[in-house]
Amino acid sequence: NAGVTQTPKFQVLKTGQSMTLQCAQDMNHNSMYWYRQDPGMGLRLIYYSASEGTTDKGEVPNGYNVSRLNKREFSLRLESAAPSQTSVYFCASSEDPRQVYGYTFGSGTRLTVV
Amino acid sequence: ELKVEQNPLFLSMQEGKNYTIYCNYSTTSDRLYWYRQDPGKSLESLFVLLSNGAVKQEGRLMASLDTKARLSTLHITAAVHDLSATYFCAVDPRGSQGNLIFGKGTKLSVKP
């Protein structure tokens, strides 16, 4: 089925460990996004990629890095995980910045940092 | 500071009743989106409102946009249990690169 695929779905890390969250879309979308969702906070933008080859910081980029590997894939890396990064992470894509159809979201990655 | 405020944040309704969720935003925008999220699930697009005065309806839900008042509403008609979920509005600020700013969500619980 066409859509946005995130891996892994669940992960537990120890403080200081690193990991990469993977995201791939097969809809030929140009723009991709990483959000985190915390209780009572809604969704906050971490990084985005308006098009292949470009990435920019969002509202809460500290502690994260991203790579737009190609048009399909956009990964999020935690270099040294902290308990404050315990959250649910969503990747999303859109056809273009005009957002005529809004975002398509992945199923999320539930990350716990202990 | 750009703000997107939803109210109420929590809503408990009885089946068959009507209610409205409000979404106010502080920036210039003519694009607003509504999403639904079921517990433990991802976000599902409900409505895309792309101009002032836009109104869209799907089943028991109707969304509208007033860009001059910077206000969108999501009206629920004759609520049923299946509508229980969290509803988010999101704004695409004019001049942005399509980075949606989300409200905190309204958790709706529809009881028999």
mmCIF file of N, CA and C in Angstrom, chain A residues 25 27-32 49-52 68 71 93-97:
data_model
loop_
_atom_site.group_PDB
_atom_site.id
_atom_site.type_symbol
_atom_site.label_atom_id
_atom_site.label_comp_id
_atom_site.label_asym_id
_atom_site.label_seq_id
_atom_site.Cartn_x
_atom_site.Cartn_y
_atom_site.Cartn_z
ATOM 1 N N GLN A 25 8.808 7.137 1.922
ATOM 2 C CA GLN A 25 7.487 7.321 1.305
ATOM 3 C C GLN A 25 7.568 6.916 -0.162
ATOM 4 N N MET A 27 5.123 7.849 -2.497
ATOM 5 C CA MET A 27 4.110 8.647 -3.197
ATOM 6 C C MET A 27 4.741 9.709 -4.089
ATOM 7 N N ASN A 28 6.051 9.675 -4.224
ATOM 8 C CA ASN A 28 6.768 10.642 -5.031
ATOM 9 C C ASN A 28 6.597 12.078 -4.511
ATOM 10 N N HIS A 29 6.433 12.191 -3.189
ATOM 11 C CA HIS A 29 6.287 13.507 -2.584
ATOM 12 C C HIS A 29 7.627 14.219 -2.502
ATOM 13 N N ASN A 30 7.568 15.548 -2.636
ATOM 14 C CA ASN A 30 8.793 16.339 -2.574
ATOM 15 C C ASN A 30 9.206 16.679 -1.145
ATOM 16 N N SER A 31 8.228 16.953 -0.285
ATOM 17 C CA SER A 31 8.520 17.471 1.048
ATOM 18 C C SER A 31 8.311 16.403 2.118
ATOM 19 N N MET A 32 9.222 16.405 3.096
ATOM 20 C CA MET A 32 9.131 15.445 4.193
ATOM 21 C C MET A 32 9.433 16.136 5.504
ATOM 22 N N SER A 49 12.317 18.807 5.205
ATOM 23 C CA SER A 49 13.049 18.830 3.948
ATOM 24 C C SER A 49 12.048 19.219 2.869
ATOM 25 N N ALA A 50 12.151 20.450 2.409
ATOM 26 C CA ALA A 50 11.188 20.950 1.419
ATOM 27 C C ALA A 50 11.338 20.238 0.082
ATOM 28 N N SER A 51 12.552 19.800 -0.211
ATOM 29 C CA SER A 51 12.788 19.059 -1.446
ATOM 30 C C SER A 51 14.069 18.259 -1.278
ATOM 31 N N GLU A 52 14.275 17.332 -2.186
ATOM 32 C CA GLU A 52 15.479 16.500 -2.124
ATOM 33 C C GLU A 52 16.715 17.382 -2.124
ATOM 34 N N ARG A 68 18.368 13.699 4.261
ATOM 35 C CA ARG A 68 17.432 13.378 3.153
ATOM 36 C C ARG A 68 18.255 12.560 2.168
ATOM 37 N N LYS A 71 14.898 11.099 -2.675
ATOM 38 C CA LYS A 71 13.551 11.669 -2.643
ATOM 39 C C LYS A 71 12.633 10.864 -1.727
ATOM 40 N N SER A 93 4.853 13.338 4.914
ATOM 41 C CA SER A 93 5.274 13.838 3.611
ATOM 42 C C SER A 93 4.115 14.595 2.976
ATOM 43 N N SER A 94 4.456 15.471 2.041
ATOM 44 C CA SER A 94 3.432 16.177 1.281
ATOM 45 C C SER A 94 3.910 16.358 -0.146
ATOM 46 N N GLU A 95 2.931 16.515 -1.032
ATOM 47 C CA GLU A 95 3.256 16.590 -2.456
ATOM 48 C C GLU A 95 4.164 17.782 -2.742
ATOM 49 N N ASP A 96 3.825 18.892 -2.146
ATOM 50 C CA ASP A 96 4.666 20.078 -2.290
ATOM 51 C C ASP A 96 4.296 21.055 -1.193
ATOM 52 N N PRO A 97 5.066 22.116 -1.016
ATOM 53 C CA PRO A 97 4.794 23.044 0.094
ATOM 54 C C PRO A 97 3.435 23.723 0.018
#
